[in-house]
Structures are given as structure tokens and as C-alpha cells.
mmCIF file of C-alpha atoms and ligand atoms in Angstrom:
data_model
loop_
_atom_site.group_PDB
_atom_site.id
_atom_site.type_symbol
_atom_site.label_atom_id
_atom_site.label_comp_id
_atom_site.label_asym_id
_atom_site.label_seq_id
_atom_site.Cartn_x
_atom_site.Cartn_y
_atom_site.Cartn_z
ATOM 1 C CA LEU A 1093 -190.860 34.423 172.751
ATOM 2 C CA ASN A 1094 -190.718 33.229 176.305
ATOM 3 C CA ASP A 1095 -193.059 33.738 179.143
ATOM 4 C CA ILE A 1096 -191.227 36.003 181.445
ATOM 5 C CA PHE A 1097 -191.848 36.330 185.214
ATOM 6 C CA CYS A 1098 -190.580 38.592 187.889
ATOM 7 C CA GLY A 1099 -189.404 37.253 191.154
ATOM 8 C CA ILE A 1100 -188.679 39.555 193.987
ATOM 9 C CA ASP A 1101 -186.787 38.286 197.008
ATOM 10 C CA LEU A 1102 -187.311 41.037 199.826
ATOM 11 C CA GLY A 1103 -184.970 40.802 202.684
ATOM 12 C CA GLY A 1104 -184.413 43.223 205.613
ATOM 13 C CA THR A 1105 -180.902 44.200 204.246
ATOM 14 C CA THR A 1106 -181.290 43.395 200.384
ATOM 15 C CA VAL A 1107 -183.659 42.869 197.651
ATOM 16 C CA ASN A 1108 -182.872 40.484 194.997
ATOM 17 C CA ILE A 1109 -184.740 41.208 191.816
ATOM 18 C CA GLY A 1110 -184.873 38.832 188.845
ATOM 19 C CA LEU A 1111 -186.821 37.837 185.730
ATOM 20 C CA VAL A 1112 -187.224 34.069 185.252
ATOM 21 C CA THR A 1113 -188.565 32.257 182.258
ATOM 22 C CA ASN A 1114 -191.290 29.736 182.443
ATOM 23 C CA SER A 1115 -188.704 26.848 182.521
ATOM 24 C CA GLY A 1116 -186.999 28.629 185.510
ATOM 25 C CA GLY A 1117 -184.118 29.975 183.521
ATOM 26 C CA LEU A 1118 -182.679 33.272 185.007
ATOM 27 C CA VAL A 1119 -182.554 36.134 182.295
ATOM 28 C CA GLN A 1120 -181.913 39.232 184.610
ATOM 29 C CA GLN A 1121 -180.773 39.798 188.259
ATOM 30 C CA HIS A 1122 -180.107 42.735 190.240
ATOM 31 C CA LYS A 1123 -179.469 43.153 194.125
ATOM 32 C CA ILE A 1124 -179.942 46.484 195.695
ATOM 33 C CA PRO A 1125 -180.082 47.393 199.496
ATOM 34 C CA SER A 1126 -183.597 47.301 200.667
ATOM 35 C CA GLY A 1127 -183.516 50.440 202.948
ATOM 36 C CA VAL A 1128 -186.390 49.373 204.819
ATOM 37 C CA ILE A 1129 -186.023 52.504 207.261
ATOM 38 C CA ASP A 1130 -186.856 54.587 204.353
ATOM 39 C CA GLY A 1131 -190.668 53.205 204.381
ATOM 40 C CA VAL A 1132 -192.600 50.963 202.159
ATOM 41 C CA ASP A 1133 -193.135 53.538 199.122
ATOM 42 C CA ALA A 1134 -189.660 54.309 198.934
ATOM 43 C CA VAL A 1135 -188.785 50.573 198.744
ATOM 44 C CA VAL A 1136 -191.438 49.936 196.360
ATOM 45 C CA ASP A 1137 -190.126 52.765 194.134
ATOM 46 C CA ARG A 1138 -186.637 51.187 194.412
ATOM 47 C CA ILE A 1139 -187.744 47.855 193.234
ATOM 48 C CA ALA A 1140 -189.931 49.357 190.383
ATOM 49 C CA LYS A 1141 -187.119 51.208 189.076
ATOM 50 C CA VAL A 1142 -184.906 48.195 188.467
ATOM 51 C CA ILE A 1143 -187.751 46.441 186.546
ATOM 52 C CA HIS A 1144 -188.518 49.617 184.633
ATOM 53 C CA SER A 1145 -184.764 49.808 183.523
ATOM 54 C CA TRP A 1146 -185.054 46.231 182.166
ATOM 55 C CA GLN A 1147 -188.034 47.450 180.244
ATOM 56 C CA VAL A 1148 -186.266 50.251 178.779
ATOM 57 C CA GLU A 1149 -183.525 48.001 177.721
ATOM 58 C CA ASP A 1150 -185.825 45.583 175.898
ATOM 59 C CA ASP A 1151 -188.943 47.065 174.670
ATOM 60 C CA GLN A 1152 -190.243 43.665 173.612
ATOM 61 C CA LEU A 1153 -189.961 42.682 177.361
ATOM 62 C CA SER A 1154 -193.562 41.833 178.701
ATOM 63 C CA ILE A 1155 -193.935 40.464 182.449
ATOM 64 C CA ARG A 1156 -196.694 37.932 182.681
ATOM 65 C CA ALA A 1157 -196.812 38.095 186.470
ATOM 66 C CA ALA A 1158 -194.411 38.861 189.543
ATOM 67 C CA GLY A 1159 -194.155 37.148 192.901
ATOM 68 C CA ILE A 1160 -192.882 38.442 196.077
ATOM 69 C CA GLY A 1161 -191.046 36.545 198.766
ATOM 70 C CA VAL A 1162 -190.630 37.931 202.215
ATOM 71 C CA ALA A 1163 -189.425 36.872 205.602
ATOM 72 C CA GLY A 1164 -192.551 37.469 207.766
ATOM 73 C CA LEU A 1165 -196.389 36.743 208.424
ATOM 74 C CA VAL A 1166 -197.872 37.109 205.060
ATOM 75 C CA ASP A 1167 -201.623 36.954 204.286
ATOM 76 C CA THR A 1168 -201.451 35.599 200.716
ATOM 77 C CA GLN A 1169 -205.267 35.882 199.921
ATOM 78 C CA ARG A 1170 -205.199 39.551 200.620
ATOM 79 C CA GLY A 1171 -201.636 40.494 199.581
ATOM 80 C CA ILE A 1172 -200.738 41.893 202.836
ATOM 81 C CA LEU A 1173 -197.589 41.586 204.868
ATOM 82 C CA ARG A 1174 -199.009 41.385 208.262
ATOM 83 C CA GLU A 1175 -195.637 41.741 210.225
ATOM 84 C CA ALA A 1176 -191.945 40.982 209.859
ATOM 85 C CA THR A 1177 -189.263 41.206 212.459
ATOM 86 C CA ASN A 1178 -186.686 42.557 210.011
ATOM 87 C CA PHE A 1179 -189.013 45.307 208.744
ATOM 88 C CA PRO A 1180 -189.707 47.570 211.905
ATOM 89 C CA GLY A 1181 -193.059 49.553 211.449
ATOM 90 C CA TRP A 1182 -194.278 47.692 208.478
ATOM 91 C CA ILE A 1183 -197.571 46.512 209.975
ATOM 92 C CA ASN A 1184 -200.376 45.135 207.614
ATOM 93 C CA VAL A 1185 -198.640 46.480 204.630
ATOM 94 C CA PRO A 1186 -200.705 45.963 201.287
ATOM 95 C CA LEU A 1187 -197.467 45.060 199.473
ATOM 96 C CA VAL A 1188 -199.129 43.470 196.632
ATOM 97 C CA SER A 1189 -201.378 46.255 195.409
ATOM 98 C CA LYS A 1190 -198.485 48.725 195.840
ATOM 99 C CA ILE A 1191 -196.127 46.532 193.482
ATOM 100 C CA HIS A 1192 -199.158 46.019 191.101
ATOM 101 C CA ASN A 1193 -199.624 49.784 190.801
ATOM 102 C CA LYS A 1194 -196.102 50.092 189.426
ATOM 103 C CA LEU A 1195 -195.743 46.948 187.292
ATOM 104 C CA ASP A 1196 -199.282 46.551 185.755
ATOM 105 C CA CYS A 1197 -199.293 42.902 185.865
ATOM 106 C CA PRO A 1198 -200.577 40.272 188.425
ATOM 107 C CA VAL A 1199 -198.706 40.093 191.693
ATOM 108 C CA ILE A 1200 -198.661 37.642 194.529
ATOM 109 C CA MET A 1201 -196.774 37.417 197.883
ATOM 110 C CA ASP A 1202 -195.787 34.553 200.368
ATOM 111 C CA ASN A 1203 -193.436 34.124 202.984
ATOM 112 C CA ASP A 1204 -189.742 33.306 202.153
ATOM 113 C CA ALA A 1205 -189.655 29.550 203.392
ATOM 114 C CA ASN A 1206 -192.922 28.812 201.206
ATOM 115 C CA VAL A 1207 -191.142 30.633 198.376
ATOM 116 C CA ALA A 1208 -188.046 28.504 198.544
ATOM 117 C CA ALA A 1209 -190.076 25.313 198.877
ATOM 118 C CA LEU A 1210 -191.972 26.028 195.651
ATOM 119 C CA GLY A 1211 -188.871 27.095 193.926
ATOM 120 C CA GLU A 1212 -187.158 23.880 194.803
ATOM 121 C CA TYR A 1213 -190.385 21.960 193.698
ATOM 122 C CA SER A 1214 -190.710 23.488 190.597
ATOM 123 C CA PHE A 1215 -187.166 23.753 189.271
ATOM 124 C CA GLY A 1216 -184.733 22.400 191.940
ATOM 125 C CA ALA A 1217 -184.152 19.524 194.127
ATOM 126 C CA GLY A 1218 -187.989 18.600 194.757
ATOM 127 C CA LYS A 1219 -188.807 18.324 191.059
ATOM 128 C CA GLY A 1220 -191.311 15.643 190.536
ATOM 129 C CA TYR A 1221 -192.309 15.120 194.283
ATOM 130 C CA ASP A 1222 -195.851 16.544 194.803
ATOM 131 C CA HIS A 1223 -195.744 16.074 198.609
ATOM 132 C CA MET A 1224 -192.490 17.538 199.783
ATOM 133 C CA MET A 1225 -191.034 19.771 202.427
ATOM 134 C CA MET A 1226 -187.972 22.073 202.304
ATOM 135 C CA VAL A 1227 -186.352 22.890 205.496
ATOM 136 C CA THR A 1228 -184.129 26.022 205.622
ATOM 137 C CA LEU A 1229 -181.312 25.757 208.301
ATOM 138 C CA GLY A 1230 -179.818 28.985 209.752
ATOM 139 C CA THR A 1231 -180.206 31.013 212.551
ATOM 140 C CA GLY A 1232 -183.528 29.734 212.672
ATOM 141 C CA VAL A 1233 -185.229 26.668 211.416
ATOM 142 C CA GLY A 1234 -188.037 27.270 208.755
ATOM 143 C CA ALA A 1235 -189.946 25.013 206.617
ATOM 144 C CA GLY A 1236 -192.217 25.235 203.556
ATOM 145 C CA LEU A 1237 -194.622 22.473 202.685
ATOM 146 C CA VAL A 1238 -195.636 21.353 199.199
ATOM 147 C CA LEU A 1239 -198.795 19.276 199.365
ATOM 148 C CA ASN A 1240 -200.647 17.720 196.374
ATOM 149 C CA GLY A 1241 -198.252 20.088 194.160
ATOM 150 C CA GLN A 1242 -199.379 23.423 196.074
ATOM 151 C CA ILE A 1243 -197.878 25.473 199.029
ATOM 152 C CA TYR A 1244 -199.902 24.327 202.168
ATOM 153 C CA ARG A 1245 -200.351 27.600 204.207
ATOM 154 C CA GLY A 1246 -202.886 26.531 207.045
ATOM 155 C CA ALA A 1247 -205.707 28.613 208.355
ATOM 156 C CA ASN A 1248 -203.814 31.875 209.007
ATOM 157 C CA GLY A 1249 -200.667 31.330 206.781
ATOM 158 C CA ALA A 1250 -198.598 29.991 209.710
ATOM 159 C CA ALA A 1251 -198.114 26.662 208.474
ATOM 160 C CA GLY A 1252 -194.687 25.188 208.432
ATOM 161 C CA GLU A 1253 -193.130 25.983 211.852
ATOM 162 C CA PHE A 1254 -191.300 22.761 211.537
ATOM 163 C CA GLY A 1255 -188.437 24.459 213.838
ATOM 164 C CA HIS A 1256 -190.656 24.746 216.917
ATOM 165 C CA ILE A 1257 -191.827 21.244 217.005
ATOM 166 C CA THR A 1258 -190.910 20.056 220.497
ATOM 167 C CA ILE A 1259 -188.636 16.976 220.758
ATOM 168 C CA GLU A 1260 -187.405 17.230 224.236
ATOM 169 C CA LYS A 1261 -189.868 18.821 226.701
ATOM 170 C CA ASP A 1262 -187.211 19.919 229.310
ATOM 171 C CA GLY A 1263 -184.539 20.636 226.461
ATOM 172 C CA PRO A 1264 -182.427 23.533 225.945
ATOM 173 C CA LEU A 1265 -184.131 27.046 225.412
ATOM 174 C CA CYS A 1266 -185.491 28.245 222.034
ATOM 175 C CA GLY A 1267 -185.638 31.668 220.432
ATOM 176 C CA CYS A 1268 -189.339 31.220 220.607
ATOM 177 C CA GLY A 1269 -189.347 31.128 224.615
ATOM 178 C CA ARG A 1270 -189.988 27.571 224.806
ATOM 179 C CA ARG A 1271 -187.871 24.461 225.432
ATOM 180 C CA GLY A 1272 -186.724 21.554 223.377
ATOM 181 C CA CYS A 1273 -187.757 22.840 219.998
ATOM 182 C CA ILE A 1274 -185.718 21.254 216.970
ATOM 183 C CA GLU A 1275 -184.436 24.922 216.467
ATOM 184 C CA ALA A 1276 -183.147 24.771 219.789
ATOM 185 C CA PHE A 1277 -180.836 21.970 218.762
ATOM 186 C CA VAL A 1278 -180.315 22.531 215.008
ATOM 187 C CA GLY A 1279 -180.174 26.449 214.766
ATOM 188 C CA THR A 1280 -177.074 28.378 215.049
ATOM 189 C CA ASN A 1281 -177.271 28.797 218.936
ATOM 190 C CA GLY A 1282 -178.200 25.232 219.356
ATOM 191 C CA LEU A 1283 -175.078 24.092 217.510
ATOM 192 C CA VAL A 1284 -173.056 26.572 219.275
ATOM 193 C CA GLY A 1285 -174.323 25.669 222.621
ATOM 194 C CA ASN A 1286 -173.656 21.835 221.874
ATOM 195 C CA VAL A 1287 -170.000 22.668 221.195
ATOM 196 C CA ARG A 1288 -169.960 24.454 224.620
ATOM 197 C CA GLN A 1289 -171.364 21.622 226.229
ATOM 198 C CA ARG A 1290 -168.888 19.041 224.777
ATOM 199 C CA LEU A 1291 -165.997 21.002 225.584
ATOM 200 C CA LEU A 1292 -166.821 20.748 229.217
ATOM 201 C CA SER A 1293 -165.513 17.129 228.769
ATOM 202 C CA ASN A 1294 -161.791 16.250 228.343
ATOM 203 C CA MET A 1295 -162.165 15.671 224.539
ATOM 204 C CA THR A 1296 -159.351 17.231 222.336
ATOM 205 C CA SER A 1297 -160.595 19.517 219.899
ATOM 206 C CA THR A 1298 -159.426 22.416 217.769
ATOM 207 C CA LEU A 1299 -162.627 24.262 218.499
ATOM 208 C CA ARG A 1300 -160.929 24.852 221.913
ATOM 209 C CA THR A 1301 -158.740 27.532 220.208
ATOM 210 C CA TYR A 1302 -161.844 29.497 219.298
ATOM 211 C CA ASN A 1303 -163.533 32.486 220.886
ATOM 212 C CA LEU A 1304 -166.836 30.564 221.605
ATOM 213 C CA ASP A 1305 -168.669 34.102 221.651
ATOM 214 C CA LYS A 1306 -167.808 34.460 217.995
ATOM 215 C CA LEU A 1307 -168.111 30.754 216.911
ATOM 216 C CA THR A 1308 -170.298 30.089 213.831
ATOM 217 C CA PRO A 1309 -171.557 26.915 212.140
ATOM 218 C CA LYS A 1310 -169.151 27.663 209.353
ATOM 219 C CA ASP A 1311 -166.230 27.227 211.952
ATOM 220 C CA ILE A 1312 -167.546 24.034 213.149
ATOM 221 C CA TYR A 1313 -168.075 22.765 209.654
ATOM 222 C CA LYS A 1314 -164.589 23.729 208.865
ATOM 223 C CA GLU A 1315 -163.098 21.692 211.822
ATOM 224 C CA ALA A 1316 -165.580 18.736 211.089
ATOM 225 C CA VAL A 1317 -164.000 18.697 207.454
ATOM 226 C CA ALA A 1318 -160.516 18.730 208.784
ATOM 227 C CA GLY A 1319 -161.399 15.638 211.011
ATOM 228 C CA ASP A 1320 -162.203 17.228 214.326
ATOM 229 C CA GLU A 1321 -164.300 14.427 216.214
ATOM 230 C CA LEU A 1322 -165.968 17.018 218.399
ATOM 231 C CA ALA A 1323 -167.278 19.168 215.666
ATOM 232 C CA ARG A 1324 -168.460 15.965 213.873
ATOM 233 C CA LEU A 1325 -170.272 14.830 216.956
ATOM 234 C CA VAL A 1326 -171.986 18.191 217.268
ATOM 235 C CA PHE A 1327 -173.388 18.008 213.594
ATOM 236 C CA SER A 1328 -174.436 14.281 213.810
ATOM 237 C CA THR A 1329 -176.194 15.065 217.012
ATOM 238 C CA ALA A 1330 -178.064 17.949 215.222
ATOM 239 C CA GLY A 1331 -178.782 15.676 212.379
ATOM 240 C CA GLU A 1332 -180.219 13.137 214.709
ATOM 241 C CA ASN A 1333 -182.592 15.496 216.350
ATOM 242 C CA LEU A 1334 -183.537 16.862 212.858
ATOM 243 C CA GLY A 1335 -184.193 13.297 211.781
ATOM 244 C CA TYR A 1336 -186.878 12.778 214.946
ATOM 245 C CA GLY A 1337 -188.620 15.693 213.764
ATOM 246 C CA LEU A 1338 -188.542 14.841 209.975
ATOM 247 C CA GLY A 1339 -189.733 11.353 210.851
ATOM 248 C CA SER A 1340 -192.676 12.900 212.564
ATOM 249 C CA VAL A 1341 -193.576 15.068 209.550
ATOM 250 C CA VAL A 1342 -193.308 11.982 207.318
ATOM 251 C CA ASN A 1343 -195.637 10.125 209.476
ATOM 252 C CA LEU A 1344 -198.033 12.886 209.732
ATOM 253 C CA LEU A 1345 -198.162 13.889 206.116
ATOM 254 C CA ASN A 1346 -196.759 11.098 204.103
ATOM 255 C CA ILE A 1347 -194.457 13.271 202.323
ATOM 256 C CA GLN A 1348 -192.100 11.807 199.740
ATOM 257 C CA HIS A 1349 -189.139 13.808 199.803
ATOM 258 C CA ILE A 1350 -187.085 16.372 201.783
ATOM 259 C CA VAL A 1351 -185.009 19.112 200.675
ATOM 260 C CA ILE A 1352 -182.539 20.857 203.314
ATOM 261 C CA GLY A 1353 -181.274 24.600 202.384
ATOM 262 C CA GLY A 1354 -179.868 27.510 204.067
ATOM 263 C CA GLY A 1355 -176.226 28.178 205.517
ATOM 264 C CA VAL A 1356 -176.078 25.398 207.976
ATOM 265 C CA ALA A 1357 -176.892 22.945 205.070
ATOM 266 C CA GLU A 1358 -173.354 23.494 203.751
ATOM 267 C CA ALA A 1359 -172.532 21.030 206.653
ATOM 268 C CA GLY A 1360 -174.645 18.550 204.485
ATOM 269 C CA LYS A 1361 -172.983 15.293 204.709
ATOM 270 C CA PHE A 1362 -172.517 15.399 208.466
ATOM 271 C CA ILE A 1363 -176.076 16.510 209.204
ATOM 272 C CA ILE A 1364 -177.985 14.963 206.646
ATOM 273 C CA ASP A 1365 -176.333 11.362 206.953
ATOM 274 C CA SER A 1366 -177.413 11.106 210.623
ATOM 275 C CA ALA A 1367 -180.776 12.659 209.959
ATOM 276 C CA GLN A 1368 -181.521 10.059 207.260
ATOM 277 C CA LYS A 1369 -180.550 7.373 209.474
ATOM 278 C CA ILE A 1370 -183.155 8.220 212.122
ATOM 279 C CA LEU A 1371 -185.674 9.132 209.549
ATOM 280 C CA ASN A 1372 -185.262 5.585 208.172
ATOM 281 C CA GLU A 1373 -185.777 4.157 211.681
ATOM 282 C CA PHE A 1374 -188.987 6.261 212.421
ATOM 283 C CA ALA A 1375 -190.757 6.933 209.418
ATOM 284 C CA LEU A 1376 -193.565 4.462 209.095
ATOM 285 C CA ASN A 1377 -194.600 2.589 205.689
ATOM 286 C CA ASN A 1378 -191.549 3.912 204.223
ATOM 287 C CA ASP A 1379 -190.292 0.625 202.531
ATOM 288 C CA ALA A 1380 -191.644 0.939 198.972
ATOM 289 C CA GLN A 1381 -190.386 4.409 198.244
ATOM 290 C CA PRO A 1382 -188.093 5.539 201.115
ATOM 291 C CA VAL A 1383 -188.050 9.307 201.833
ATOM 292 C CA ARG A 1384 -184.855 10.795 201.124
ATOM 293 C CA ILE A 1385 -183.205 13.869 202.589
ATOM 294 C CA VAL A 1386 -181.410 15.988 199.789
ATOM 295 C CA LYS A 1387 -179.497 19.305 199.560
ATOM 296 C CA ALA A 1388 -181.386 22.097 197.880
ATOM 297 C CA GLN A 1389 -180.229 23.043 194.374
ATOM 298 C CA LEU A 1390 -181.195 26.779 193.892
ATOM 299 C CA GLY A 1391 -178.929 28.289 196.445
ATOM 300 C CA GLU A 1392 -179.005 31.857 196.703
ATOM 301 C CA LEU A 1393 -181.528 32.043 193.672
ATOM 302 C CA ALA A 1394 -184.198 30.250 195.496
ATOM 303 C CA GLY A 1395 -185.858 33.442 196.716
ATOM 304 C CA ILE A 1396 -186.037 34.942 193.061
ATOM 305 C CA VAL A 1397 -186.848 31.583 191.218
ATOM 306 C CA GLY A 1398 -189.267 30.414 194.062
ATOM 307 C CA ALA A 1399 -191.090 33.841 193.817
ATOM 308 C CA ALA A 1400 -191.463 33.683 189.980
ATOM 309 C CA SER A 1401 -192.736 30.167 190.377
ATOM 310 C CA LEU A 1402 -195.235 31.701 192.651
ATOM 311 C CA ALA A 1403 -196.259 34.107 189.933
ATOM 312 C CA MET A 1404 -196.426 31.337 187.325
ATOM 313 C CA ALA A 1405 -199.275 29.579 189.304
ATOM 314 C CA LEU A 1406 -201.262 33.061 188.743
ATOM 315 C CA ILE A 1407 -201.306 32.644 184.931
HETATM 316 ZN ZN1 ZN B 1502 -189.107 27.269 219.478
#
């Protein structure tokens, strides 16, 4: 009989719930709307209902522990979700004790970036590297650090704000209100902004036929794959800027391995190749075992598998 762990990936619009074996295999998965607007208790009830239905299905099923990953500021020690942009009104919610009351097993919670990093470290592209970072590229740029085989949370659980490292003090405006952050170059707005800027030149590009107000990284990627020079330049510039940030992290923490996930990571070869080139130039003491930048492996399951890995650490 396998040890079974529950992973709960709680997002603003959907909750992804799964059961995972201690070797990272997925045995159950179910996605439901989170319905955050109905309040904490209704959401907790909905999650518990899914898990209880699995227990009814299999009366031998015994869940050793459960992990929750959520996009927000989490106090892991106390099991409290302090605040989260996509959960309006959820302030200082004791989510761990609420879930624990329903499941009758140990429960632990962390933010989604940390959980994804732990998932990739335990069962994905970061396996075997006790000092690694996972960067998630999307609208924002988040990161989770695994140091000495454990998530590094910092003093207030706020570590891993890789996206807000300043790489150009007078650079483009970032969502955080400051200028020149990595996110302002590599996040969705940064990529689209760079397209806009390059289109001011005479360069020919199929991107001229797009409505720029609706342009997504996916569109840019499509054109890059089709050979559009401007689209490729936008990604390689983003990759270079990413590379400067990654080089700094490598120099500070001597991490061994970097995993890139998230929607924009689909543009993998265009971004990663140029990031790797800059990293190789800027990382010190990097000759014996050069740090490699690789794509994440768990994809959509990173949240569930990562949250379950977090739970495994409880046992
Ligand atoms: Zn910023």
C-alpha cells in the first residue's frame, strides 16, 4: 500500500485537487471553480467534499498529510494566509486549521511559487539539485528557492521576489510601482512593451498586423516560431535581461540549477538560450559544474505535486 498525500492548488478562479503517491505519481485529480466570493468556509467545504468523495470511493484510502499552495503572502509557520490579490477580503485566514478540521490529517500551506519549486525539486526538472531556483514567467515573474534541499522562505515568508530585482534603475515601469525590475522586461507587459517599441523602427514584422492592445506572449511566440525577426529579438532581449538577474542570484547563492516554468516559458528556446549565454558570462566560479537553465517538467500539475511534496515533508 502506497503512502498517499493530498495536494491542493488554490487559485483565484479554480482549485486543483489531487492525490499523489510518495513517489510523485498522481492517483486522483479534480478541478473545481474556487468561488472565492462565497467566503473561506464555503471554499473549504467544497475542497473537503471532493476529498471525501475519494474516501467513499476507496475505503482503504488513508491520506497521510495534505499540502496547500496559494498565490499570496503565506505564514507557513502559523498556517495563515495573510493576504492575496485574487482573494478579496481574505485577510489573515487560518486556512490550515480549517482544512485540518475537515481532513483529520496534518496540513501545511505555502505560496504557489515555493510549492512549484519544491515540486520540480522533488519530482521534476530540479531533481537531484539541493540548491536550485525555479522562476515562473507569466504576467508577473515569481520564484521559489530551494536551498540545502529545503524551501527558503526568509524572515517573513517573503523571499523569492526575483521578479523585482532592479537591473536598470531608469528602466521601464514595473507593476510594483518601481522602475527597471526584471518583471518589467520579462513579464507579459514587458514583452508587449518591447514589441511596441521595436515597431517604431522600420523593421518588417507580421506583428504589425496585430492589435497591440490584445497582443499576448503566445502571439509573439507564434511569430517567433514562424521566423519573425522582431518577435525573436523581443524574446532574446527578455532572455538577456533574465540572464543578468539569474547571474546575480547564482553569484549570491551559489545555486546549481535553474528551472523555468509558467506560460511564457513556452517560448523556451528563444528566451532560455539567450539567458544561458548571459548567465555563462556573468556567473562566477561556474566552470567546474556550470549552472544550466532548463524548462519545468510538471506543467499544470506543479501545484498539486508541489503541495503534496510539501505535505510529505511533514511526515
Ligand atoms: Zn517590480
